[in-house]
PDB file of C-alpha atoms and ligand atoms in Angstrom:
ATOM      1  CA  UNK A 573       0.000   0.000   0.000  1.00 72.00           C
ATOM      2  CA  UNK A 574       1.022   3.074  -0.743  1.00 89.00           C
ATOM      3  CA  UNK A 575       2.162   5.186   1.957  1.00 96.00           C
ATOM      4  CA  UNK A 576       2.984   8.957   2.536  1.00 97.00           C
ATOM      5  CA  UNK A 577       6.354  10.836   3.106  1.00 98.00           C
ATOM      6  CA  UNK A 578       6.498  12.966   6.271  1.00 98.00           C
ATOM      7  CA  UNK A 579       9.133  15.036   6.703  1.00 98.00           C
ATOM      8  CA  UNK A 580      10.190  16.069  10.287  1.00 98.00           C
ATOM      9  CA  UNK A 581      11.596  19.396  10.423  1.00 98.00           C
ATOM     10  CA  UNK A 582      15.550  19.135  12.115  1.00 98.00           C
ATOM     11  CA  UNK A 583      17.174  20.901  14.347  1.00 97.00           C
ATOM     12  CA  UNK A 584      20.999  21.130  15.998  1.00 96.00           C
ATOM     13  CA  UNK A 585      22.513  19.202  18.999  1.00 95.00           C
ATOM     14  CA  UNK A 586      25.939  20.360  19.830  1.00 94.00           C
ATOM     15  CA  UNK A 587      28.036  17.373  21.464  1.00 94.00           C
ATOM     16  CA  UNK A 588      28.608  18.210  25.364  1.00 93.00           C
ATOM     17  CA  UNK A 589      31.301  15.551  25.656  1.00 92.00           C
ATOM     18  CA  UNK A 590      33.071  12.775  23.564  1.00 92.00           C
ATOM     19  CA  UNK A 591      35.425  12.436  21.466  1.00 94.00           C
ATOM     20  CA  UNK A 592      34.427  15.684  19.511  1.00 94.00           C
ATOM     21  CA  UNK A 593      33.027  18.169  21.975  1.00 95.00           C
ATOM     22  CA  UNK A 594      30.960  21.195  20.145  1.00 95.00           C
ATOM     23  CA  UNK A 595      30.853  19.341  17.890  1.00 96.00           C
ATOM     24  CA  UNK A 596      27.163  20.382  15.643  1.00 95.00           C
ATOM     25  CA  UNK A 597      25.289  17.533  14.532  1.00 96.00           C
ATOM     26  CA  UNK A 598      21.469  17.451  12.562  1.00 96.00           C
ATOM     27  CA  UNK A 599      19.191  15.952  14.446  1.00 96.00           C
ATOM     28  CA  UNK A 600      15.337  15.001  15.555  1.00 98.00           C
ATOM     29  CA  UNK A 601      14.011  12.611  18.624  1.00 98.00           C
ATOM     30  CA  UNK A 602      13.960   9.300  17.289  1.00 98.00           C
ATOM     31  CA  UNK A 603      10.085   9.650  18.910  1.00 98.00           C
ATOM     32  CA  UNK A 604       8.735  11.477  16.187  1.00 98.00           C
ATOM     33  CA  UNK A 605      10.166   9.274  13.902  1.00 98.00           C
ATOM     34  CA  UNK A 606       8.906   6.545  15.676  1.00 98.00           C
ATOM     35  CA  UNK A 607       5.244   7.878  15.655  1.00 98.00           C
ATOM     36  CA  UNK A 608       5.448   8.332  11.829  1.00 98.00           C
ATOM     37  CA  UNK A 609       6.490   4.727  11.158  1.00 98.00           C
ATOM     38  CA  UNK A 610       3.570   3.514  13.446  1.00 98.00           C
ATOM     39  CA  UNK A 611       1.052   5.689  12.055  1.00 98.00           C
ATOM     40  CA  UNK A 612       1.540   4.403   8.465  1.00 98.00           C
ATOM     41  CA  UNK A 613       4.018   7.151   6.857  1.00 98.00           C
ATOM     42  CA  UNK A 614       7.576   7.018   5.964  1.00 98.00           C
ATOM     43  CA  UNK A 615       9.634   9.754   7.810  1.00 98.00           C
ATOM     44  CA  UNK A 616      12.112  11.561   6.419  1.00 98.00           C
ATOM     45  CA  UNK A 617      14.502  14.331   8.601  1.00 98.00           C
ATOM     46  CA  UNK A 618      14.590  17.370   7.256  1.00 98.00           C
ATOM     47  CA  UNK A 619      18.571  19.122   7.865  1.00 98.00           C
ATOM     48  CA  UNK A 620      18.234  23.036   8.995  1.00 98.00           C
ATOM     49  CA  UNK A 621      19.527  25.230   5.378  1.00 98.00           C
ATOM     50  CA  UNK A 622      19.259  28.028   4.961  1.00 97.00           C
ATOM     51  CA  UNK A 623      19.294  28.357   1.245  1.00 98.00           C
ATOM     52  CA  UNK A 624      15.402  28.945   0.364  1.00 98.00           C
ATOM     53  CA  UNK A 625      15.721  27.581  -3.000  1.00 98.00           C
ATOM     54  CA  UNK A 626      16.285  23.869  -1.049  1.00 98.00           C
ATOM     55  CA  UNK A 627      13.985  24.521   1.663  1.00 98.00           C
ATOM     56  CA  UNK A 628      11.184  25.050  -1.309  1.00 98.00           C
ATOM     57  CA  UNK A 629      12.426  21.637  -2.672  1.00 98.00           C
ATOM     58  CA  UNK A 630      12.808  20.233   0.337  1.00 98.00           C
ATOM     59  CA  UNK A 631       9.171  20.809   0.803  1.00 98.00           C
ATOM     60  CA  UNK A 632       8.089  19.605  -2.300  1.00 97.00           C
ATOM     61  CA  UNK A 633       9.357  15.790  -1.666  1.00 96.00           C
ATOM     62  CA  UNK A 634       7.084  15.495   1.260  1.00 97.00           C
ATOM     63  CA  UNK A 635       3.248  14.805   1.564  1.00 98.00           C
ATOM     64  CA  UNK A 636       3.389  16.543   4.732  1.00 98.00           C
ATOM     65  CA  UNK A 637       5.627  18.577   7.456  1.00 98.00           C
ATOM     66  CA  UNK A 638       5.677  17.863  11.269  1.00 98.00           C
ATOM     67  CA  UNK A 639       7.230  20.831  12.736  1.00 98.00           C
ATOM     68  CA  UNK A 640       9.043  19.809  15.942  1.00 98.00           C
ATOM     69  CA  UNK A 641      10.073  20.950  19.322  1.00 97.00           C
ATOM     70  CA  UNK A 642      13.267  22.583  20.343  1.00 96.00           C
ATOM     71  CA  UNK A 643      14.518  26.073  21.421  1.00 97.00           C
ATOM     72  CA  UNK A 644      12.507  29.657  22.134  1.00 98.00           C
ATOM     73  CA  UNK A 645      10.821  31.521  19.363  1.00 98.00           C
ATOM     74  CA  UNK A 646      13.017  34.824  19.425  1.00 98.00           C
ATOM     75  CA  UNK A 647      10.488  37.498  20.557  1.00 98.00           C
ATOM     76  CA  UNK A 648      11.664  39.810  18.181  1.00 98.00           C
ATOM     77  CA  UNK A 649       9.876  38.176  15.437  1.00 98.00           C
ATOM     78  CA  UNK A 650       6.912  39.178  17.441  1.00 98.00           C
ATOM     79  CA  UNK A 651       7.787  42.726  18.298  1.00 98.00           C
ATOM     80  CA  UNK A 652       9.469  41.865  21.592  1.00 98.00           C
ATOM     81  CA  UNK A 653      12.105  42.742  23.582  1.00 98.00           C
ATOM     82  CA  UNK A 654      13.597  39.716  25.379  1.00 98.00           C
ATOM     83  CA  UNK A 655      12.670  39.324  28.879  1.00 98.00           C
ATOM     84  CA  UNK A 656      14.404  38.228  31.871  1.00 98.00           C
ATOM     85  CA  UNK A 657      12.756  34.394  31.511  1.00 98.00           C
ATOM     86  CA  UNK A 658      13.294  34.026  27.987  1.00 98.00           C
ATOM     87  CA  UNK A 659      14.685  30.462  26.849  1.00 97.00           C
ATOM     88  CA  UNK A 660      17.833  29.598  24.445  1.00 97.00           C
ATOM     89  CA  UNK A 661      16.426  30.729  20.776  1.00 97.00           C
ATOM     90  CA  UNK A 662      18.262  30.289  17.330  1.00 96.00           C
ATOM     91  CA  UNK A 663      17.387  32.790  14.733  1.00 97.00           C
ATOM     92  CA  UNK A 664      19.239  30.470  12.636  1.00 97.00           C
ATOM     93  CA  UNK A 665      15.981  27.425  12.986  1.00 98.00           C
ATOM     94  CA  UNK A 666      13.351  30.198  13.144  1.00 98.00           C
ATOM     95  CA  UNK A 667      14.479  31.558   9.650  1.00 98.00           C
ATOM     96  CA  UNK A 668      14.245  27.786   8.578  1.00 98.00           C
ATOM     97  CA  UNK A 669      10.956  26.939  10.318  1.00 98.00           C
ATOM     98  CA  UNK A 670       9.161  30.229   9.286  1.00 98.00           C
ATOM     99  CA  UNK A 671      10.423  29.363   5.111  1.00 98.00           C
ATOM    100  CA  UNK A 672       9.130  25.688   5.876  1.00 98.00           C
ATOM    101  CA  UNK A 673       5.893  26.444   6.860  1.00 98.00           C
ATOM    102  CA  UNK A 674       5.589  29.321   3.895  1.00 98.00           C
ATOM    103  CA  UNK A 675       6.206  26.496   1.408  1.00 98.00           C
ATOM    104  CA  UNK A 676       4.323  24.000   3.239  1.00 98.00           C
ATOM    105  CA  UNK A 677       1.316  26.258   3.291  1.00 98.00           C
ATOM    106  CA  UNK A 678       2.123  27.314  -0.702  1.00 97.00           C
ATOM    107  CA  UNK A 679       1.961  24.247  -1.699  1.00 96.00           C
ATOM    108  CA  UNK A 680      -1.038  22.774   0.362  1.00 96.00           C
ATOM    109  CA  UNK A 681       0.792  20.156   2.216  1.00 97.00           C
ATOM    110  CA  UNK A 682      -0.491  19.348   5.885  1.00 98.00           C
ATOM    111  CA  UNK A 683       1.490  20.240   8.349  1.00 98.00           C
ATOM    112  CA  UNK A 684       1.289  19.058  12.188  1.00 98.00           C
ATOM    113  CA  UNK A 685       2.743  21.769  14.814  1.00 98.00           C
ATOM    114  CA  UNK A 686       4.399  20.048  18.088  1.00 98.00           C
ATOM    115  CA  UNK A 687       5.664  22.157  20.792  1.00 98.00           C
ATOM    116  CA  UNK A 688       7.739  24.771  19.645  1.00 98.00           C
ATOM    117  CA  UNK A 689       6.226  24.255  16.371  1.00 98.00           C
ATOM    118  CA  UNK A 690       2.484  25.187  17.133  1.00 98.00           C
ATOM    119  CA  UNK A 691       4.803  28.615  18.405  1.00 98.00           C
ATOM    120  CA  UNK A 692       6.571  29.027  15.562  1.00 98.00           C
ATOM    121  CA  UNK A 693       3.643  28.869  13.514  1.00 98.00           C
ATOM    122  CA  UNK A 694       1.181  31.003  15.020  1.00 98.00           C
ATOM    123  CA  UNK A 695       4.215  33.921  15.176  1.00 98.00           C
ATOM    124  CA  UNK A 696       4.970  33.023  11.398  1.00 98.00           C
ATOM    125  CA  UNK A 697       1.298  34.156  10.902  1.00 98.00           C
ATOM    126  CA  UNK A 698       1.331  36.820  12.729  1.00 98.00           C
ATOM    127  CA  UNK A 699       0.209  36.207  16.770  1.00 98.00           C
ATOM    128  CA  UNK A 700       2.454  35.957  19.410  1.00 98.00           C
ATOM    129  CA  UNK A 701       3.117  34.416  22.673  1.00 98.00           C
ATOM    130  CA  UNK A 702       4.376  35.001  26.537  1.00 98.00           C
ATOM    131  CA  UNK A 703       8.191  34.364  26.970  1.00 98.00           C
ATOM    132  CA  UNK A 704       7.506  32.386  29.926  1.00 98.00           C
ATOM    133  CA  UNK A 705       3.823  31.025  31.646  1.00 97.00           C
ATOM    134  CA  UNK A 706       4.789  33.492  34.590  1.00 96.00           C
ATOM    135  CA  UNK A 707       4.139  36.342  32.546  1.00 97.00           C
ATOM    136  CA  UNK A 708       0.543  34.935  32.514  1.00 96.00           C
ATOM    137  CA  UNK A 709      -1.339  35.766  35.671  1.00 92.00           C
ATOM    138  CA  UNK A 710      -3.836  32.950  35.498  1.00 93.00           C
ATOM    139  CA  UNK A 711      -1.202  30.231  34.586  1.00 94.00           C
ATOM    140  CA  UNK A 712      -0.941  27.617  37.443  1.00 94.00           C
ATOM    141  CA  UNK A 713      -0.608  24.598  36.392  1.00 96.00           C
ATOM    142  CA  UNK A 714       2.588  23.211  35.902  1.00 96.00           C
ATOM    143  CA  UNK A 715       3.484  22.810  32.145  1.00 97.00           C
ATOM    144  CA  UNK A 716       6.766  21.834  32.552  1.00 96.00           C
ATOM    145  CA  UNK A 717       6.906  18.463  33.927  1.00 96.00           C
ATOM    146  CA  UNK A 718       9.299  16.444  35.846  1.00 96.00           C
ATOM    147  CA  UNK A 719       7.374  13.604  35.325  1.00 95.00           C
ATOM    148  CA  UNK A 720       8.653  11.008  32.402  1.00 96.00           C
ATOM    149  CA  UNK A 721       7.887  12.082  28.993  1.00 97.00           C
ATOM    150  CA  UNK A 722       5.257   9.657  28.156  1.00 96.00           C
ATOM    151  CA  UNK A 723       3.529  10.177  31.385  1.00 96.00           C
ATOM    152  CA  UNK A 724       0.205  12.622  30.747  1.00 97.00           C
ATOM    153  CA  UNK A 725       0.121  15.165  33.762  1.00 96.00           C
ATOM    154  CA  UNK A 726      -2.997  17.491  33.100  1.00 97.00           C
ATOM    155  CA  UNK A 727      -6.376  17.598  31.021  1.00 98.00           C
ATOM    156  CA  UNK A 728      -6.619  20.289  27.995  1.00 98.00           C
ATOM    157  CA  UNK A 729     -10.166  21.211  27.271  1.00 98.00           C
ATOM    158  CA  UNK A 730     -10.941  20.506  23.488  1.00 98.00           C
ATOM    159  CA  UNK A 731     -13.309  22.854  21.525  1.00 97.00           C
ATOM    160  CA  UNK A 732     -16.248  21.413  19.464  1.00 96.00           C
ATOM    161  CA  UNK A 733     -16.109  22.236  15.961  1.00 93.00           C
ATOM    162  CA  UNK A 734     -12.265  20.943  15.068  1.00 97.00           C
ATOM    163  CA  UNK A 735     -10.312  18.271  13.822  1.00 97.00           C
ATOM    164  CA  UNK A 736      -8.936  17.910  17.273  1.00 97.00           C
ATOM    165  CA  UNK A 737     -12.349  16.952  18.571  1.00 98.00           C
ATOM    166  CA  UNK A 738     -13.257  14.401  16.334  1.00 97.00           C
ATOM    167  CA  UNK A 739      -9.706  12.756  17.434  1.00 97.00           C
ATOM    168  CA  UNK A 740      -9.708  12.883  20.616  1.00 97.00           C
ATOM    169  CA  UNK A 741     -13.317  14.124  22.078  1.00 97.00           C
ATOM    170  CA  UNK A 742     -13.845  16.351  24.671  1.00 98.00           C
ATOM    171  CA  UNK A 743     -11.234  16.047  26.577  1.00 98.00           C
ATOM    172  CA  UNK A 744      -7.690  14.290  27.048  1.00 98.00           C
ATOM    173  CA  UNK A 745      -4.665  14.111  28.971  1.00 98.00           C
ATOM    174  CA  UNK A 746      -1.245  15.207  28.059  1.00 98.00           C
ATOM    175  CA  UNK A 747       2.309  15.707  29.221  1.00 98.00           C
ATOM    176  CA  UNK A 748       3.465  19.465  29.333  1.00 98.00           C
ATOM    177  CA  UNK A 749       7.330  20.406  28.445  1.00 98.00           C
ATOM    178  CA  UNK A 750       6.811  23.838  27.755  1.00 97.00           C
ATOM    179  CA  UNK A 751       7.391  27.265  29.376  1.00 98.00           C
ATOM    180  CA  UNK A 752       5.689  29.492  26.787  1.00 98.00           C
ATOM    181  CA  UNK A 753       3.084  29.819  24.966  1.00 98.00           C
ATOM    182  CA  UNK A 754       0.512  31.331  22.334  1.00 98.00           C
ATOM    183  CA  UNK A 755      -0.738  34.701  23.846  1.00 98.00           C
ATOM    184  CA  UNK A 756      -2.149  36.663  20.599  1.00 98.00           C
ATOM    185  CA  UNK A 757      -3.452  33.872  18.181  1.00 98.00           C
ATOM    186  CA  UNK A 758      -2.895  34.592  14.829  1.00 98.00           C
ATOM    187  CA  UNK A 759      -5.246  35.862  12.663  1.00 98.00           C
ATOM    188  CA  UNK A 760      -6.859  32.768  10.564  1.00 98.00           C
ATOM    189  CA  UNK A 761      -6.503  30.616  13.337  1.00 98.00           C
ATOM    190  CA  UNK A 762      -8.577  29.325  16.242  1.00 98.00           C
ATOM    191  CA  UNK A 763      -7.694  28.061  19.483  1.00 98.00           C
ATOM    192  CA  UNK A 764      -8.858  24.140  19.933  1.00 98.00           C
ATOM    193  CA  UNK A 765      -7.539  23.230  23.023  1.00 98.00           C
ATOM    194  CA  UNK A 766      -6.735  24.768  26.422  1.00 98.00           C
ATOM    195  CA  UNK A 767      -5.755  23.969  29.432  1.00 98.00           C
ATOM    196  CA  UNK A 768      -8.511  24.680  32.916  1.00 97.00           C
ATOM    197  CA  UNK A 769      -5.705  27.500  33.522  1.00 97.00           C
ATOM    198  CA  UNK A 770      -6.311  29.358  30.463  1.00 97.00           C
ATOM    199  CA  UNK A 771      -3.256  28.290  28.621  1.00 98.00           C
ATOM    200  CA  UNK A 772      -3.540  27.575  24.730  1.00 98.00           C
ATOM    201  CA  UNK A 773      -2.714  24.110  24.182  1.00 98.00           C
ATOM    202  CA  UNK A 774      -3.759  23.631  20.334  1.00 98.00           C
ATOM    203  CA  UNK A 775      -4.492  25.567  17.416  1.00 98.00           C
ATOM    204  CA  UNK A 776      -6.029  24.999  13.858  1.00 98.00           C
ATOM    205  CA  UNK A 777      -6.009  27.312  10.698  1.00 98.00           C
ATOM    206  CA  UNK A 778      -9.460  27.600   9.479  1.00 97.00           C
ATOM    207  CA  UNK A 779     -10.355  26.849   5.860  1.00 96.00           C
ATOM    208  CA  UNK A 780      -9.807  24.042   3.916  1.00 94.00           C
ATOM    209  CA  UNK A 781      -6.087  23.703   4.727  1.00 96.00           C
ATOM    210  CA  UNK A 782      -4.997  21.118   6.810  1.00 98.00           C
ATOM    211  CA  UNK A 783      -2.694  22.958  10.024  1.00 98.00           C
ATOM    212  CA  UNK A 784      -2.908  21.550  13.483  1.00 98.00           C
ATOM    213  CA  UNK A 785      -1.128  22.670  16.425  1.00 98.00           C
ATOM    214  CA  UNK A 786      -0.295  21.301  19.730  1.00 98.00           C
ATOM    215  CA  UNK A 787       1.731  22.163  22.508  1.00 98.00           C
ATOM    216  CA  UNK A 788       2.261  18.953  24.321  1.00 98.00           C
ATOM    217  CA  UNK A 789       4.239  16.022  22.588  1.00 98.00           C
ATOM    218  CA  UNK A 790       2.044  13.706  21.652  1.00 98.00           C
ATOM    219  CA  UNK A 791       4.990  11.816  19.515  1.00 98.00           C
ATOM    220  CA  UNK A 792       6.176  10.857  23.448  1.00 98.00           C
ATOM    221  CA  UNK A 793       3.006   9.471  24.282  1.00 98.00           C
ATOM    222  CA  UNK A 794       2.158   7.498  21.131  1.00 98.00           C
ATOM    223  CA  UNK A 795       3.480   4.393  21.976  1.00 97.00           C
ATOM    224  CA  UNK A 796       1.450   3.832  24.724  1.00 97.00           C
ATOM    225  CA  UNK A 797      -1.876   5.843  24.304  1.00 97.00           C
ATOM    226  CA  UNK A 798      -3.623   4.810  21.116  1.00 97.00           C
ATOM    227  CA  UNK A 799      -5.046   8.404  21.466  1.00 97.00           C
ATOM    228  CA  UNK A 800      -1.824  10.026  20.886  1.00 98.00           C
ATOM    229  CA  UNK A 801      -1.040   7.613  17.956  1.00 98.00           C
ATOM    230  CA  UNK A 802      -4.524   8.732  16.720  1.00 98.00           C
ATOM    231  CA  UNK A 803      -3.473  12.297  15.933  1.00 98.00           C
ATOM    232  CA  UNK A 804      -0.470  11.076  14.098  1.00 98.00           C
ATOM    233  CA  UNK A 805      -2.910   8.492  11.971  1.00 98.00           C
ATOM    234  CA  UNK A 806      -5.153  11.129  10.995  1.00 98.00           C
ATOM    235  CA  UNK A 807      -2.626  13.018   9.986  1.00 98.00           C
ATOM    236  CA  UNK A 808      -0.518  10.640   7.990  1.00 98.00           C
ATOM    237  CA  UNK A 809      -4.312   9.920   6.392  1.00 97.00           C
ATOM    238  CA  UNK A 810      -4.746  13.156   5.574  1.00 97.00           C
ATOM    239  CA  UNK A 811      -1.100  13.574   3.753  1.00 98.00           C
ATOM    240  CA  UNK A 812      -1.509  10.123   1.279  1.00 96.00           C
ATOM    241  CA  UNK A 813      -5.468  11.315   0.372  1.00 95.00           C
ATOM    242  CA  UNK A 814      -3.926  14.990  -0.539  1.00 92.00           C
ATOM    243  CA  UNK A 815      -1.220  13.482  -2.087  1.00 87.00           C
ATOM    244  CA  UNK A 816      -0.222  14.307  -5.537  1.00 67.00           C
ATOM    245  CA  UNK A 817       0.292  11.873  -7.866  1.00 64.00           C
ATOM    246  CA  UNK A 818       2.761  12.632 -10.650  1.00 52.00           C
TER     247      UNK A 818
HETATM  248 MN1   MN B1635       0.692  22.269  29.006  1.00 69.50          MN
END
């Protein structure tokens, strides 16, 4: 059968130790690769360039684009200053994400936002978020887990009226690795999940384009909660049916 090509959007991991410290290497978490495989696509890794010519091909091989975790969106791409509690960032990923998701969205291929990627995508369209959940009076719950990865630790809320709901339902619980997120959604988008403290937990782009965005990690989860594997299924279904055959 014929399968989709998912491409996983890279990032850098700079040896700490070994036999070639600083080393920089290109990377992803085997999870997400992992998820892909079990959810019926093939998974590709997509290097950080930063020549737009090959990100626009680089798009153009897939059938759809996870966008991953990793660092802090730099706030000046959303008219910030940074403040005191403000993550690592690397202008050098954001310039790749933000041409990614361009092409992506160009050429109508569906793209699934994890993490840092649900951020990066509502500030590539134009919202914005809080540099750290402190900065957000009503946010008490803790997002940032020192639980294990694949543990869920609170519920998120889900919103009638989205692909999210007809996943997952009403409801669900999820793990939480995150210290920001989505203050100003971006216009074009709605929120489809939150958390009871008010915190944006997924997003969709309205229309007939296919955009989801989370800010827990499901691709942690989806080996042992079929609902987690779920998202990735529908979303791997949704890349081979929009597929273009050549
Ligand atoms: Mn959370």
């Amino acid at each position: 059968m014929m399968k989709p090509i998912i491409g996983i959007s890279g990032g850098h991991l700079i040896d700490s130790g070994g036999r070639f410290p600083g080393y920089k290497r290109a990377y992803v978490n085997d999870d997400y690769v992992q998820s892909v495989v079990k959810a019926g696509g093939i998974p590709y890794i997509i290097p950080v360039v930063d020549d737009e010519a090959v990100i626009e091909q680089q798009i153009q091989q897939l059938d759809g684009l996870i966008l991953s975790g990793g660092d802090d969106v730099s706030p000046l791409l959303y008219g910030e200053e940074p403040l005191t509690k403000l993550g690592p960032t690397s202008p050098e990923r954001d310039a790749f994400d933000k041409l990614l998701i361009k092409y992506a969205i160009d050429q109508k291929k569906p793209i699934l936002a994890i993490c840092r990627g649900v951020q990066i995508l509502n500030v590539a369209f134009g919202g914005s978020l809080y540099q750290d959940l402190s900065y957000k009076e009503e946010a008490n719950i803790r997002h940032d887990q020192y639980s294990r990865t694949d543990m869920p630790t609170h519920n998120v809320i889900i919103h009638e009226d989205s692909k999210l709901f007809a996943i997952l339902g009403r409801s669900a619980l999820v793990n939480s690795f995150h210290h920001q997120a989505i203050k100003c959604v971006a216009e074009g988008f709605k929120v489809t999940a939150t958390a009871r403290d008010g915190v944006i937990e997924a997003i969709e782009k309205e229309g007939e384009d296919y955009v989801v965005g989370v800010q827990w990690h499901p691709e942690m989860m989806a080996a042992k909660t079929p609902a987690m594997l779920a998202l990735f299924r529908n979303f791997v279904e949704e890349a081979l049916r929009r597929k273009t055959f050549v």
